[in-house]
GROMACS .gro file of N, CA and C in nm:
model
  363
    1MET      N    1  -2.905  -4.234  -4.483
    1MET     CA    2  -2.979  -4.112  -4.494
    1MET      C    3  -2.881  -3.996  -4.474
    2ASN      N    4  -2.888  -3.905  -4.564
    2ASN     CA    5  -2.796  -3.793  -4.567
    2ASN      C    6  -2.874  -3.664  -4.539
    3THR      N    7  -2.853  -3.605  -4.418
    3THR     CA    8  -2.922  -3.479  -4.386
    3THR      C    9  -2.828  -3.362  -4.408
    4PRO      N   10  -2.880  -3.253  -4.457
    4PRO     CA   11  -2.794  -3.137  -4.480
    4PRO      C   12  -2.751  -3.076  -4.345
    5LEU      N   13  -2.632  -3.027  -4.341
    5LEU     CA   14  -2.581  -2.966  -4.219
    5LEU      C   15  -2.639  -2.828  -4.201
    6ALA      N   16  -2.667  -2.792  -4.075
    6ALA     CA   17  -2.719  -2.658  -4.048
    6ALA      C   18  -2.605  -2.556  -4.062
    7PHE      N   19  -2.483  -2.602  -4.045
    7PHE     CA   20  -2.366  -2.515  -4.051
    7PHE      C   21  -2.273  -2.576  -4.154
    8PRO      N   22  -2.267  -2.523  -4.273
    8PRO     CA   23  -2.187  -2.587  -4.378
    8PRO      C   24  -2.040  -2.596  -4.340
    9ALA      N   25  -1.970  -2.690  -4.401
    9ALA     CA   26  -1.830  -2.717  -4.370
    9ALA      C   27  -1.741  -2.598  -4.401
   10LEU      N   28  -1.772  -2.525  -4.507
   10LEU     CA   29  -1.692  -2.408  -4.541
   10LEU      C   30  -1.705  -2.300  -4.435
   11SER      N   31  -1.825  -2.281  -4.382
   11SER     CA   32  -1.845  -2.183  -4.275
   11SER      C   33  -1.772  -2.225  -4.148
   12ALA      N   34  -1.767  -2.354  -4.125
   12ALA     CA   35  -1.698  -2.405  -4.005
   12ALA      C   36  -1.549  -2.376  -4.013
   13ALA      N   37  -1.495  -2.368  -4.133
   13ALA     CA   38  -1.353  -2.339  -4.148
   13ALA      C   39  -1.326  -2.189  -4.146
   14ILE      N   40  -1.421  -2.110  -4.194
   14ILE     CA   41  -1.400  -1.966  -4.203
   14ILE      C   42  -1.425  -1.896  -4.069
   15ALA      N   43  -1.518  -1.944  -3.990
   15ALA     CA   44  -1.555  -1.878  -3.865
   15ALA      C   45  -1.436  -1.862  -3.769
   16PRO      N   46  -1.355  -1.964  -3.741
   16PRO     CA   47  -1.241  -1.943  -3.650
   16PRO      C   48  -1.137  -1.846  -3.708
   17ILE      N   49  -1.120  -1.851  -3.840
   17ILE     CA   50  -1.023  -1.760  -3.902
   17ILE      C   51  -1.072  -1.615  -3.889
   18ALA      N   52  -1.201  -1.594  -3.910
   18ALA     CA   53  -1.259  -1.461  -3.898
   18ALA      C   54  -1.250  -1.411  -3.754
   19CYS      N   55  -1.277  -1.497  -3.658
   19CYS     CA   56  -1.266  -1.458  -3.516
   19CYS      C   57  -1.122  -1.423  -3.482
   20GLY      N   58  -1.028  -1.500  -3.529
   20GLY     CA   59  -0.887  -1.471  -3.504
   20GLY      C   60  -0.845  -1.339  -3.566
   21PHE      N   61  -0.898  -1.311  -3.685
   21PHE     CA   62  -0.867  -1.186  -3.752
   21PHE      C   63  -0.923  -1.067  -3.673
   22VAL      N   64  -1.043  -1.079  -3.621
   22VAL     CA   65  -1.104  -0.973  -3.540
   22VAL      C   66  -1.024  -0.951  -3.413
   23ILE      N   67  -0.982  -1.057  -3.347
   23ILE     CA   68  -0.902  -1.045  -3.225
   23ILE      C   69  -0.768  -0.980  -3.255
   24ALA      N   70  -0.705  -1.018  -3.366
   24ALA     CA   71  -0.576  -0.957  -3.404
   24ALA      C   72  -0.593  -0.809  -3.433
   25LEU      N   73  -0.700  -0.770  -3.501
   25LEU     CA   74  -0.726  -0.628  -3.526
   25LEU      C   75  -0.748  -0.552  -3.395
   26ALA      N   76  -0.819  -0.612  -3.301
   26ALA     CA   77  -0.843  -0.547  -3.172
   26ALA      C   78  -0.711  -0.527  -3.098
   27LEU      N   79  -0.622  -0.624  -3.101
   27LEU     CA   80  -0.492  -0.610  -3.034
   27LEU      C   81  -0.406  -0.503  -3.100
   28VAL      N   82  -0.406  -0.498  -3.233
   28VAL     CA   83  -0.329  -0.395  -3.303
   28VAL      C   84  -0.384  -0.257  -3.269
   29TRP      N   85  -0.516  -0.243  -3.265
   29TRP     CA   86  -0.577  -0.116  -3.229
   29TRP      C   87  -0.541  -0.075  -3.087
   30ALA      N   88  -0.539  -0.170  -2.991
   30ALA     CA   89  -0.506  -0.140  -2.851
   30ALA      C   90  -0.361  -0.093  -2.840
   31VAL      N   91  -0.269  -0.155  -2.912
   31VAL     CA   92  -0.128  -0.113  -2.910
   31VAL      C   93  -0.115   0.026  -2.972
   32TRP      N   94  -0.183   0.051  -3.083
   32TRP     CA   95  -0.178   0.182  -3.148
   32TRP      C   96  -0.231   0.291  -3.055
   33LEU      N   97  -0.342   0.263  -2.984
   33LEU     CA   98  -0.400   0.358  -2.890
   33LEU      C   99  -0.305   0.383  -2.773
   34GLY      N  100  -0.241   0.279  -2.723
   34GLY     CA  101  -0.145   0.294  -2.614
   34GLY      C  102  -0.026   0.380  -2.654
   35ILE      N  103   0.022   0.363  -2.777
   35ILE     CA  104   0.135   0.444  -2.825
   35ILE      C  105   0.094   0.590  -2.835
   36ARG      N  106  -0.027   0.617  -2.884
   36ARG     CA  107  -0.073   0.755  -2.894
   36ARG      C  108  -0.086   0.820  -2.757
   37ILE      N  109  -0.139   0.747  -2.660
   37ILE     CA  110  -0.153   0.801  -2.524
   37ILE      C  111  -0.016   0.826  -2.463
   38ARG      N  112   0.078   0.734  -2.484
   38ARG     CA  113   0.213   0.747  -2.428
   38ARG      C  114   0.286   0.868  -2.487
   39GLN      N  115   0.261   0.901  -2.614
   39GLN     CA  116   0.327   1.015  -2.676
   39GLN      C  117   0.277   1.148  -2.620
   40ARG      N  118   0.154   1.151  -2.569
   40ARG     CA  119   0.100   1.274  -2.511
   40ARG      C  120   0.151   1.299  -2.370
   41GLU      N  121   0.206   1.198  -2.302
   41GLU     CA  122   0.255   1.215  -2.166
   41GLU      C  123   0.386   1.293  -2.166
   42PRO      N  124   0.412   1.367  -2.056
   42PRO     CA  125   0.539   1.439  -2.050
   42PRO      C  126   0.656   1.343  -2.036
   43GLY      N  127   0.772   1.387  -2.085
   43GLY     CA  128   0.891   1.304  -2.078
   43GLY      C  129   0.952   1.305  -1.939
   44PRO      N  130   1.062   1.234  -1.920
   44PRO     CA  131   1.127   1.232  -1.789
   44PRO      C  132   1.187   1.370  -1.759
   45PRO      N  133   1.200   1.404  -1.631
   45PRO     CA  134   1.253   1.536  -1.596
   45PRO      C  135   1.401   1.549  -1.631
   46ASP      N  136   1.441   1.672  -1.660
   46ASP     CA  137   1.581   1.701  -1.688
   46ASP      C  138   1.661   1.694  -1.558
   47PRO      N  139   1.793   1.680  -1.566
   47PRO     CA  140   1.874   1.678  -1.444
   47PRO      C  141   1.857   1.806  -1.361
   48ALA      N  142   1.831   1.920  -1.424
   48ALA     CA  143   1.812   2.044  -1.350
   48ALA      C  144   1.680   2.044  -1.272
   49GLU      N  145   1.584   1.964  -1.316
   49GLU     CA  146   1.454   1.958  -1.250
   49GLU      C  147   1.448   1.856  -1.137
   50GLN      N  148   1.554   1.780  -1.117
   50GLN     CA  149   1.556   1.678  -1.013
   50GLN      C  150   1.558   1.744  -0.875
   51PRO      N  151   1.502   1.679  -0.773
   51PRO     CA  152   1.504   1.736  -0.638
   51PRO      C  153   1.647   1.747  -0.585
   52LYS      N  154   1.671   1.847  -0.503
   52LYS     CA  155   1.803   1.873  -0.445
   52LYS      C  156   1.800   1.849  -0.294
   53LEU      N  157   1.916   1.816  -0.238
   53LEU     CA  158   1.928   1.802  -0.093
   53LEU      C  159   1.919   1.939  -0.028
   54PRO      N  160   1.862   1.948   0.093
   54PRO     CA  161   1.862   2.075   0.163
   54PRO      C  162   2.005   2.115   0.198
   55ALA      N  163   2.026   2.245   0.225
   55ALA     CA  164   2.159   2.295   0.258
   55ALA      C  165   2.212   2.232   0.386
   56SER      N  166   2.122   2.191   0.476
   56SER     CA  167   2.165   2.132   0.603
   56SER      C  168   2.205   1.985   0.587
   57GLY      N  169   2.188   1.929   0.471
   57GLY     CA  170   2.225   1.789   0.449
   57GLY      C  171   2.102   1.701   0.450
   58PRO      N  172   2.124   1.568   0.444
   58PRO     CA  173   2.010   1.478   0.440
   58PRO      C  174   1.933   1.478   0.573
   59VAL      N  175   1.804   1.457   0.563
   59VAL     CA  176   1.719   1.452   0.681
   59VAL      C  177   1.719   1.308   0.731
   60HIS      N  178   1.740   1.291   0.861
   60HIS     CA  179   1.747   1.158   0.920
   60HIS      C  180   1.625   1.130   1.005
   61GLU      N  181   1.603   1.005   1.033
   61GLU     CA  182   1.492   0.962   1.115
   61GLU      C  183   1.520   0.998   1.261
   62ILE      N  184   1.416   1.040   1.332
   62ILE     CA  185   1.427   1.072   1.474
   62ILE      C  186   1.348   0.967   1.551
   63GLN      N  187   1.415   0.905   1.648
   63GLN     CA  188   1.346   0.808   1.732
   63GLN      C  189   1.344   0.862   1.874
   64GLU      N  190   1.227   0.855   1.936
   64GLU     CA  191   1.217   0.897   2.075
   64GLU      C  192   1.115   0.808   2.145
   65VAL      N  193   1.131   0.798   2.275
   65VAL     CA  194   1.045   0.716   2.359
   65VAL      C  195   0.932   0.804   2.409
   66ARG      N  196   0.810   0.755   2.401
   66ARG     CA  197   0.692   0.829   2.446
   66ARG      C  198   0.636   0.765   2.572
   67GLU      N  199   0.568   0.848   2.650
   67GLU     CA  200   0.501   0.797   2.770
   67GLU      C  201   0.379   0.717   2.727
   68PRO      N  202   0.349   0.607   2.796
   68PRO     CA  203   0.227   0.534   2.761
   68PRO      C  204   0.105   0.618   2.795
   69ASP      N  205   0.005   0.610   2.711
   69ASP     CA  206  -0.118   0.686   2.729
   69ASP      C  207  -0.222   0.594   2.790
   70GLU      N  208  -0.282   0.636   2.900
   70GLU     CA  209  -0.387   0.557   2.961
   70GLU      C  210  -0.509   0.561   2.871
   71VAL      N  211  -0.565   0.446   2.842
   71VAL     CA  212  -0.681   0.438   2.755
   71VAL      C  213  -0.805   0.429   2.843
   72PRO      N  214  -0.889   0.533   2.840
   72PRO     CA  215  -1.012   0.526   2.921
   72PRO      C  216  -1.110   0.427   2.858
   73THR      N  217  -1.185   0.359   2.943
   73THR     CA  218  -1.282   0.262   2.892
   73THR      C  219  -1.423   0.320   2.888
   74VAL      N  220  -1.451   0.418   2.971
   74VAL     CA  221  -1.584   0.481   2.973
   74VAL      C  222  -1.567   0.632   2.969
   75ASP      N  223  -1.669   0.701   2.919
   75ASP     CA  224  -1.664   0.847   2.916
   75ASP      C  225  -1.720   0.903   3.046
   76ASP      N  226  -1.746   1.032   3.053
   76ASP     CA  227  -1.793   1.098   3.176
   76ASP      C  228  -1.930   1.049   3.219
   77HIS      N  229  -2.009   0.998   3.127
   77HIS     CA  230  -2.145   0.953   3.159
   77HIS      C  231  -2.153   0.803   3.181
   78GLY      N  232  -2.041   0.734   3.179
   78GLY     CA  233  -2.038   0.590   3.203
   78GLY      C  234  -2.062   0.505   3.079
   79ALA      N  235  -2.068   0.567   2.962
   79ALA     CA  236  -2.089   0.491   2.839
   79ALA      C  237  -1.954   0.441   2.787
   80ARG      N  238  -1.958   0.321   2.729
   80ARG     CA  239  -1.835   0.261   2.676
   80ARG      C  240  -1.784   0.344   2.559
   81LEU      N  241  -1.651   0.364   2.555
   81LEU     CA  242  -1.590   0.441   2.447
   81LEU      C  243  -1.563   0.352   2.327
   82THR      N  244  -1.592   0.402   2.210
   82THR     CA  245  -1.559   0.332   2.086
   82THR      C  246  -1.430   0.391   2.031
   83PRO      N  247  -1.361   0.321   1.940
   83PRO     CA  248  -1.230   0.369   1.893
   83PRO      C  249  -1.233   0.510   1.835
   84HIS      N  250  -1.338   0.548   1.765
   84HIS     CA  251  -1.338   0.681   1.705
   84HIS      C  252  -1.359   0.791   1.808
   85ARG      N  253  -1.400   0.757   1.931
   85ARG     CA  254  -1.418   0.858   2.035
   85ARG      C  255  -1.298   0.868   2.128
   86LEU      N  256  -1.195   0.788   2.104
   86LEU     CA  257  -1.074   0.797   2.186
   86LEU      C  258  -0.999   0.925   2.156
   87ARG      N  259  -0.923   0.973   2.251
   87ARG     CA  260  -0.842   1.093   2.234
   87ARG      C  261  -0.738   1.068   2.126
   88GLY      N  262  -0.733   1.151   2.025
   88GLY     CA  263  -0.636   1.135   1.917
   88GLY      C  264  -0.668   1.016   1.829
   89HIS      N  265  -0.790   0.968   1.831
   89HIS     CA  266  -0.833   0.852   1.751
   89HIS      C  267  -0.749   0.729   1.781
   90GLY      N  268  -0.705   0.715   1.905
   90GLY     CA  269  -0.630   0.596   1.943
   90GLY      C  270  -0.484   0.601   1.906
   91ASN      N  271  -0.436   0.715   1.859
   91ASN     CA  272  -0.295   0.725   1.824
   91ASN      C  273  -0.208   0.731   1.948
   92MET      N  274  -0.078   0.727   1.927
   92MET     CA  275   0.014   0.728   2.039
   92MET      C  276   0.010   0.860   2.113
   93SER      N  277   0.061   0.858   2.232
   93SER     CA  278   0.066   0.976   2.317
   93SER      C  279   0.156   1.083   2.256
   94ILE      N  280   0.132   1.208   2.295
   94ILE     CA  281   0.219   1.315   2.249
   94ILE      C  282   0.318   1.355   2.359
   95ARG      N  283   0.314   1.285   2.473
   95ARG     CA  284   0.405   1.319   2.583
   95ARG      C  285   0.537   1.247   2.565
   96ARG      N  286   0.644   1.323   2.564
   96ARG     CA  287   0.779   1.267   2.549
   96ARG      C  288   0.825   1.216   2.685
   97SER      N  289   0.885   1.100   2.689
   97SER     CA  290   0.932   1.041   2.814
   97SER      C  291   1.060   1.108   2.859
   98ALA      N  292   1.077   1.119   2.991
   98ALA     CA  293   1.200   1.176   3.045
   98ALA      C  294   1.318   1.081   3.023
   99ASN      N  295   1.292   0.950   3.027
   99ASN     CA  296   1.396   0.850   3.005
   99ASN      C  297   1.393   0.811   2.857
  100GLN      N  298   1.495   0.848   2.782
  100GLN     CA  299   1.499   0.823   2.640
  100GLN      C  300   1.576   0.697   2.601
  101THR      N  301   1.614   0.614   2.699
  101THR     CA  302   1.682   0.489   2.665
  101THR      C  303   1.576   0.388   2.623
  102PRO      N  304   1.593   0.326   2.507
  102PRO     CA  305   1.492   0.231   2.460
  102PRO      C  306   1.486   0.107   2.548
  103ARG      N  307   1.366   0.050   2.561
  103ARG     CA  308   1.348  -0.071   2.642
  103ARG      C  309   1.412  -0.188   2.570
  104ARG      N  310   1.483  -0.271   2.642
  104ARG     CA  311   1.550  -0.389   2.585
  104ARG      C  312   1.506  -0.512   2.665
  105TRP      N  313   1.523  -0.626   2.602
  105TRP     CA  314   1.497  -0.750   2.672
  105TRP      C  315   1.608  -0.774   2.773
  106ARG      N  316   1.570  -0.836   2.882
  106ARG     CA  317   1.671  -0.872   2.981
  106ARG      C  318   1.759  -0.983   2.925
  107GLY      N  319   1.882  -0.989   2.971
  107GLY     CA  320   1.977  -1.086   2.919
  107GLY      C  321   1.940  -1.230   2.946
  108ASP      N  322   1.870  -1.258   3.059
  108ASP     CA  323   1.838  -1.397   3.092
  108ASP      C  324   1.703  -1.440   3.034
  109SER      N  325   1.637  -1.354   2.962
  109SER     CA  326   1.507  -1.388   2.905
  109SER      C  327   1.523  -1.410   2.756
  110GLY      N  328   1.450  -1.508   2.705
  110GLY     CA  329   1.457  -1.536   2.562
  110GLY      C  330   1.382  -1.434   2.479
  111GLY      N  331   1.281  -1.373   2.535
  111GLY     CA  332   1.207  -1.272   2.464
  111GLY      C  333   1.092  -1.324   2.382
  112GLY      N  334   1.090  -1.449   2.348
  112GLY     CA  335   0.980  -1.501   2.269
  112GLY      C  336   0.981  -1.652   2.268
  113LEU      N  337   0.869  -1.708   2.232
  113LEU     CA  338   0.856  -1.853   2.228
  113LEU      C  339   0.946  -1.910   2.120
  114GLY      N  340   1.029  -2.004   2.154
  114GLY     CA  341   1.115  -2.069   2.057
  114GLY      C  342   1.239  -1.990   2.023
  115SER      N  343   1.272  -1.887   2.102
  115SER     CA  344   1.387  -1.804   2.069
  115SER      C  345   1.517  -1.860   2.125
  116GLY      N  346   1.510  -1.969   2.198
  116GLY     CA  347   1.631  -2.031   2.249
  116GLY      C  348   1.669  -1.985   2.389
  117GLY      N  349   1.593  -1.895   2.447
  117GLY     CA  350   1.624  -1.848   2.581
  117GLY      C  351   1.581  -1.947   2.687
  118THR      N  352   1.607  -1.912   2.813
  118THR     CA  353   1.574  -2.001   2.925
  118THR      C  354   1.425  -2.004   2.951
  119GLY      N  355   1.353  -1.901   2.910
  119GLY     CA  356   1.210  -1.898   2.932
  119GLY      C  357   1.171  -1.844   3.067
  120ARG      N  358   1.267  -1.806   3.150
  120ARG     CA  359   1.236  -1.751   3.283
  120ARG      C  360   1.202  -1.603   3.270
  121PRO      N  361   1.103  -1.556   3.344
  121PRO     CA  362   1.070  -1.414   3.340
  121PRO      C  363   1.170  -1.327   3.412
   0.00000   0.00000   0.00000
C-alpha cells in the first residue's frame, strides 16, 4: 500500500536550504549593521588629546594606619543597630593612628594554618 506523503520529497530537500539561506542573510545583515554603527563612532584620540602627567609628577599611593573604630551594638534606646545605621555605613575610621608602623607577624609565629611556622602564639 502506497500512501502519499504529507511533506513531499522535494520540499524536504528545499526547506533546509531555504532556512540556511535565511540564516546567512540575517548574518550578513548583522555584519552590515555593525559596520554602519562602527563608522558613526568617534575615532581614537590624537596624541595631543591624550592625558598628561601633572607638573608635580606621577601621583603615588598613600598608605597610613588608622585607629580601630569601636562598633556599637545598640543605639541610645537599646535597639540593635543594623549595618545601614552604623556611623559611616560601617566604613573604616577617619582617625589617623599616632603609630604609623604597619603591624607585622611576630618572627616565631607562622601567621596561618599550614604556613610552616611553629604554630605558637
